[in-house]
């Protein structure tokens, strides 16, 4: 059994991007192929109708485009793999610290002279959290052979908690006034819908399907 979603979802995702003429789309490294599909569709449409109408969207990566699972640093961080494999940005501080404390650092199969995937992942998390001073200090320890995993995990947990606590606090504020949030969503949706409708009008004119509704 193969679901039609396997084919229709990537096209729907491309439509969500092209509809608003996005130049850049912030994505993870694993989403790059979806952007490639969007560019292919845009190019095909432009060539078919002789007009550079749709933008060829490019991926916008962060300095750390891929964070791996703390429980298995050979796999990407993913909610579908279970609670141990992702960090909830709204999670409680104790839970986050526990996850990092139990993070896999070395599976024993790392070639000599190379940094293990688990250790590298913790360094990447620190860098993503902009804990540059702690990152650089511990990297010096690593390069000198004096790194203690407990120190690395504590610094990583501190960095994560410092970044994520404001998210949890902000979520509590939003939940305290859900009506205002709903009104904001409705207002922004109206503006977004107008832009989408404009794109559809222009596409119909270009394709000769202006009479279709």
mmCIF file of C-alpha atoms in Angstrom:
data_model
loop_
_atom_site.group_PDB
_atom_site.id
_atom_site.type_symbol
_atom_site.label_atom_id
_atom_site.label_comp_id
_atom_site.label_asym_id
_atom_site.label_seq_id
_atom_site.Cartn_x
_atom_site.Cartn_y
_atom_site.Cartn_z
ATOM 1 C CA UNK A 1 0.000 0.000 0.000
ATOM 2 C CA UNK A 2 1.346 3.393 -1.014
ATOM 3 C CA UNK A 3 -0.537 6.454 0.175
ATOM 4 C CA UNK A 4 -1.257 9.251 -2.290
ATOM 5 C CA UNK A 5 0.233 11.517 0.369
ATOM 6 C CA UNK A 6 3.637 10.255 -0.693
ATOM 7 C CA UNK A 7 3.119 12.107 -3.972
ATOM 8 C CA UNK A 8 0.726 14.920 -3.118
ATOM 9 C CA UNK A 9 2.337 16.206 0.083
ATOM 10 C CA UNK A 10 5.628 17.346 -1.525
ATOM 11 C CA UNK A 11 3.622 19.171 -4.207
ATOM 12 C CA UNK A 12 1.412 20.782 -1.568
ATOM 13 C CA UNK A 13 4.518 21.861 0.326
ATOM 14 C CA UNK A 14 5.959 23.345 -2.869
ATOM 15 C CA UNK A 15 2.688 25.225 -3.442
ATOM 16 C CA UNK A 16 2.862 26.706 0.064
ATOM 17 C CA UNK A 17 6.299 28.084 -0.807
ATOM 18 C CA UNK A 18 5.705 29.247 -4.368
ATOM 19 C CA UNK A 19 2.326 30.795 -3.581
ATOM 20 C CA UNK A 20 4.019 33.587 -1.629
ATOM 21 C CA UNK A 21 7.050 34.054 -3.909
ATOM 22 C CA UNK A 22 9.530 33.214 -1.164
ATOM 23 C CA UNK A 23 13.179 33.926 -1.978
ATOM 24 C CA UNK A 24 14.479 31.940 0.990
ATOM 25 C CA UNK A 25 12.948 29.255 3.185
ATOM 26 C CA UNK A 26 14.403 28.443 6.641
ATOM 27 C CA UNK A 27 14.700 24.644 6.718
ATOM 28 C CA UNK A 28 16.780 21.858 8.152
ATOM 29 C CA UNK A 29 19.285 20.080 5.966
ATOM 30 C CA UNK A 30 16.912 17.128 5.539
ATOM 31 C CA UNK A 31 14.351 19.405 3.864
ATOM 32 C CA UNK A 32 16.677 20.505 1.076
ATOM 33 C CA UNK A 33 15.146 18.056 -1.407
ATOM 34 C CA UNK A 34 11.725 19.647 -0.918
ATOM 35 C CA UNK A 35 13.235 22.993 -1.900
ATOM 36 C CA UNK A 36 14.764 21.338 -4.954
ATOM 37 C CA UNK A 37 11.299 20.135 -5.992
ATOM 38 C CA UNK A 38 9.910 23.637 -5.502
ATOM 39 C CA UNK A 39 12.619 25.079 -7.739
ATOM 40 C CA UNK A 40 11.962 22.421 -10.385
ATOM 41 C CA UNK A 41 8.248 23.197 -10.418
ATOM 42 C CA UNK A 42 8.938 26.938 -10.584
ATOM 43 C CA UNK A 43 11.366 26.478 -13.466
ATOM 44 C CA UNK A 44 8.977 24.205 -15.366
ATOM 45 C CA UNK A 45 6.116 26.683 -14.997
ATOM 46 C CA UNK A 46 8.261 29.650 -16.029
ATOM 47 C CA UNK A 47 9.574 27.808 -19.082
ATOM 48 C CA UNK A 48 6.128 26.528 -20.018
ATOM 49 C CA UNK A 49 4.541 29.969 -20.023
ATOM 50 C CA UNK A 50 7.531 32.068 -21.094
ATOM 51 C CA UNK A 51 7.698 34.301 -18.042
ATOM 52 C CA UNK A 52 9.954 34.382 -14.981
ATOM 53 C CA UNK A 53 6.965 34.461 -12.673
ATOM 54 C CA UNK A 54 7.790 32.106 -9.831
ATOM 55 C CA UNK A 55 10.889 32.668 -7.726
ATOM 56 C CA UNK A 56 13.373 29.804 -7.421
ATOM 57 C CA UNK A 57 13.425 29.515 -3.595
ATOM 58 C CA UNK A 58 16.715 28.769 -1.881
ATOM 59 C CA UNK A 59 17.195 27.053 1.495
ATOM 60 C CA UNK A 60 18.213 29.243 4.402
ATOM 61 C CA UNK A 61 20.307 27.230 6.827
ATOM 62 C CA UNK A 62 21.502 28.217 10.270
ATOM 63 C CA UNK A 63 25.116 27.784 11.315
ATOM 64 C CA UNK A 64 24.084 24.387 12.667
ATOM 65 C CA UNK A 65 21.700 23.002 10.029
ATOM 66 C CA UNK A 66 21.429 19.550 11.614
ATOM 67 C CA UNK A 67 21.126 18.517 15.272
ATOM 68 C CA UNK A 68 21.237 14.806 16.037
ATOM 69 C CA UNK A 69 19.405 12.696 18.569
ATOM 70 C CA UNK A 70 20.926 12.842 22.066
ATOM 71 C CA UNK A 71 20.018 9.156 22.501
ATOM 72 C CA UNK A 72 21.481 8.057 19.167
ATOM 73 C CA UNK A 73 23.862 10.598 17.601
ATOM 74 C CA UNK A 74 23.938 8.593 14.383
ATOM 75 C CA UNK A 75 20.310 9.586 13.697
ATOM 76 C CA UNK A 76 18.710 12.991 13.318
ATOM 77 C CA UNK A 77 16.723 14.460 16.191
ATOM 78 C CA UNK A 78 13.164 13.314 15.586
ATOM 79 C CA UNK A 79 9.965 13.339 17.607
ATOM 80 C CA UNK A 80 8.709 10.271 15.748
ATOM 81 C CA UNK A 81 11.545 8.192 17.243
ATOM 82 C CA UNK A 82 10.327 8.761 20.798
ATOM 83 C CA UNK A 83 10.873 11.060 23.761
ATOM 84 C CA UNK A 84 14.563 10.270 24.139
ATOM 85 C CA UNK A 85 15.329 11.370 20.595
ATOM 86 C CA UNK A 86 14.206 14.992 20.672
ATOM 87 C CA UNK A 87 14.347 17.965 23.024
ATOM 88 C CA UNK A 88 11.034 19.677 23.663
ATOM 89 C CA UNK A 89 11.547 23.445 23.375
ATOM 90 C CA UNK A 90 8.738 23.886 25.906
ATOM 91 C CA UNK A 91 10.013 21.147 28.183
ATOM 92 C CA UNK A 92 10.646 21.539 31.901
ATOM 93 C CA UNK A 93 14.196 22.389 32.934
ATOM 94 C CA UNK A 94 14.658 19.184 34.947
ATOM 95 C CA UNK A 95 13.609 17.094 31.970
ATOM 96 C CA UNK A 96 16.040 18.840 29.627
ATOM 97 C CA UNK A 97 18.927 18.473 32.056
ATOM 98 C CA UNK A 98 18.138 14.780 32.513
ATOM 99 C CA UNK A 99 18.143 14.226 28.747
ATOM 100 C CA UNK A 100 21.518 15.875 28.278
ATOM 101 C CA UNK A 101 22.971 14.110 31.302
ATOM 102 C CA UNK A 102 22.021 10.761 29.740
ATOM 103 C CA UNK A 103 23.068 11.751 26.195
ATOM 104 C CA UNK A 104 25.252 9.252 24.367
ATOM 105 C CA UNK A 105 28.805 10.527 23.995
ATOM 106 C CA UNK A 106 30.871 7.640 22.701
ATOM 107 C CA UNK A 107 29.606 4.336 21.317
ATOM 108 C CA UNK A 108 33.115 2.890 21.181
ATOM 109 C CA UNK A 109 33.313 2.598 17.401
ATOM 110 C CA UNK A 110 34.819 6.016 16.662
ATOM 111 C CA UNK A 111 38.062 5.846 14.638
ATOM 112 C CA UNK A 112 41.152 6.946 16.530
ATOM 113 C CA UNK A 113 41.793 10.671 16.321
ATOM 114 C CA UNK A 114 38.208 11.546 15.397
ATOM 115 C CA UNK A 115 35.592 13.221 17.579
ATOM 116 C CA UNK A 116 32.712 10.890 18.341
ATOM 117 C CA UNK A 117 29.299 11.761 16.920
ATOM 118 C CA UNK A 118 27.797 12.175 20.390
ATOM 119 C CA UNK A 119 30.453 14.606 21.592
ATOM 120 C CA UNK A 120 30.280 16.538 18.345
ATOM 121 C CA UNK A 121 26.505 16.766 18.683
ATOM 122 C CA UNK A 122 26.764 18.296 22.165
ATOM 123 C CA UNK A 123 29.274 20.829 20.900
ATOM 124 C CA UNK A 124 26.911 21.656 18.030
ATOM 125 C CA UNK A 125 24.021 22.187 20.444
ATOM 126 C CA UNK A 126 26.149 24.588 22.488
ATOM 127 C CA UNK A 127 27.137 26.479 19.368
ATOM 128 C CA UNK A 128 23.511 26.685 18.250
ATOM 129 C CA UNK A 129 22.651 28.153 21.670
ATOM 130 C CA UNK A 130 25.386 30.783 21.191
ATOM 131 C CA UNK A 131 27.272 29.538 24.253
ATOM 132 C CA UNK A 132 30.485 30.369 22.451
ATOM 133 C CA UNK A 133 32.691 30.980 25.499
ATOM 134 C CA UNK A 134 31.815 27.616 27.067
ATOM 135 C CA UNK A 135 32.072 25.933 23.672
ATOM 136 C CA UNK A 136 35.553 27.258 22.980
ATOM 137 C CA UNK A 137 36.811 26.532 26.498
ATOM 138 C CA UNK A 138 35.636 22.920 26.374
ATOM 139 C CA UNK A 139 36.969 22.523 22.853
ATOM 140 C CA UNK A 140 40.394 23.458 24.187
ATOM 141 C CA UNK A 141 39.981 20.753 26.825
ATOM 142 C CA UNK A 142 39.036 18.278 24.116
ATOM 143 C CA UNK A 143 42.024 19.144 21.946
ATOM 144 C CA UNK A 144 44.358 18.776 24.905
ATOM 145 C CA UNK A 145 42.819 15.446 25.912
ATOM 146 C CA UNK A 146 41.482 16.833 29.191
ATOM 147 C CA UNK A 147 37.750 16.983 28.375
ATOM 148 C CA UNK A 148 35.411 15.472 30.947
ATOM 149 C CA UNK A 149 32.056 14.410 29.519
ATOM 150 C CA UNK A 150 30.306 15.529 32.706
ATOM 151 C CA UNK A 151 31.570 19.080 32.159
ATOM 152 C CA UNK A 152 30.485 19.014 28.513
ATOM 153 C CA UNK A 153 27.002 17.796 29.403
ATOM 154 C CA UNK A 154 26.567 20.325 32.197
ATOM 155 C CA UNK A 155 27.602 23.202 29.924
ATOM 156 C CA UNK A 156 25.303 21.951 27.155
ATOM 157 C CA UNK A 157 22.373 21.649 29.554
ATOM 158 C CA UNK A 158 23.017 25.160 30.904
ATOM 159 C CA UNK A 159 23.101 26.546 27.371
ATOM 160 C CA UNK A 160 19.863 24.807 26.399
ATOM 161 C CA UNK A 161 18.013 25.840 29.536
ATOM 162 C CA UNK A 162 19.102 29.437 29.045
ATOM 163 C CA UNK A 163 17.712 29.457 25.524
ATOM 164 C CA UNK A 164 14.534 27.434 26.091
ATOM 165 C CA UNK A 165 13.232 28.816 29.398
ATOM 166 C CA UNK A 166 12.023 32.052 27.731
ATOM 167 C CA UNK A 167 10.088 29.947 25.189
ATOM 168 C CA UNK A 168 8.235 28.137 27.960
ATOM 169 C CA UNK A 169 7.528 31.417 29.741
ATOM 170 C CA UNK A 170 6.234 32.985 26.537
ATOM 171 C CA UNK A 171 3.991 29.985 25.898
ATOM 172 C CA UNK A 172 2.456 30.430 29.340
ATOM 173 C CA UNK A 173 1.747 34.081 28.524
ATOM 174 C CA UNK A 174 0.054 33.151 25.255
ATOM 175 C CA UNK A 175 -2.029 30.437 26.896
ATOM 176 C CA UNK A 176 -3.199 32.982 29.442
ATOM 177 C CA UNK A 177 -4.853 35.025 26.681
ATOM 178 C CA UNK A 178 -5.847 32.583 23.964
ATOM 179 C CA UNK A 179 -8.559 34.861 22.635
ATOM 180 C CA UNK A 180 -6.059 37.570 21.720
ATOM 181 C CA UNK A 181 -3.832 34.988 20.042
ATOM 182 C CA UNK A 182 -6.765 33.655 18.027
ATOM 183 C CA UNK A 183 -7.632 37.168 16.868
ATOM 184 C CA UNK A 184 -4.034 37.756 15.771
ATOM 185 C CA UNK A 185 -4.040 34.514 13.820
ATOM 186 C CA UNK A 186 -7.301 35.392 12.100
ATOM 187 C CA UNK A 187 -6.027 38.853 11.178
ATOM 188 C CA UNK A 188 -2.759 37.568 9.742
ATOM 189 C CA UNK A 189 -4.582 34.766 7.897
ATOM 190 C CA UNK A 190 -6.726 37.353 6.119
ATOM 191 C CA UNK A 191 -3.630 39.188 4.873
ATOM 192 C CA UNK A 192 -1.933 35.952 3.813
ATOM 193 C CA UNK A 193 -5.070 34.795 1.998
ATOM 194 C CA UNK A 194 -5.157 38.014 -0.035
ATOM 195 C CA UNK A 195 -1.594 37.396 -1.222
ATOM 196 C CA UNK A 196 -2.456 33.826 -2.198
ATOM 197 C CA UNK A 197 -5.556 34.940 -4.080
ATOM 198 C CA UNK A 198 -3.494 37.486 -6.004
ATOM 199 C CA UNK A 199 -1.044 34.762 -7.031
ATOM 200 C CA UNK A 200 -3.885 32.528 -8.210
ATOM 201 C CA UNK A 201 -5.371 35.361 -10.310
ATOM 202 C CA UNK A 202 -2.003 35.978 -11.956
ATOM 203 C CA UNK A 203 -1.428 32.269 -12.585
ATOM 204 C CA UNK A 204 -4.846 31.911 -14.214
ATOM 205 C CA UNK A 205 -4.117 34.844 -16.491
ATOM 206 C CA UNK A 206 -0.745 33.402 -17.496
ATOM 207 C CA UNK A 207 -2.183 29.952 -18.174
ATOM 208 C CA UNK A 208 -5.314 31.143 -19.944
ATOM 209 C CA UNK A 209 -7.540 29.755 -17.224
ATOM 210 C CA UNK A 210 -8.806 33.099 -15.959
ATOM 211 C CA UNK A 211 -12.419 31.968 -16.158
ATOM 212 C CA UNK A 212 -11.893 29.096 -13.708
ATOM 213 C CA UNK A 213 -12.847 29.554 -10.079
#
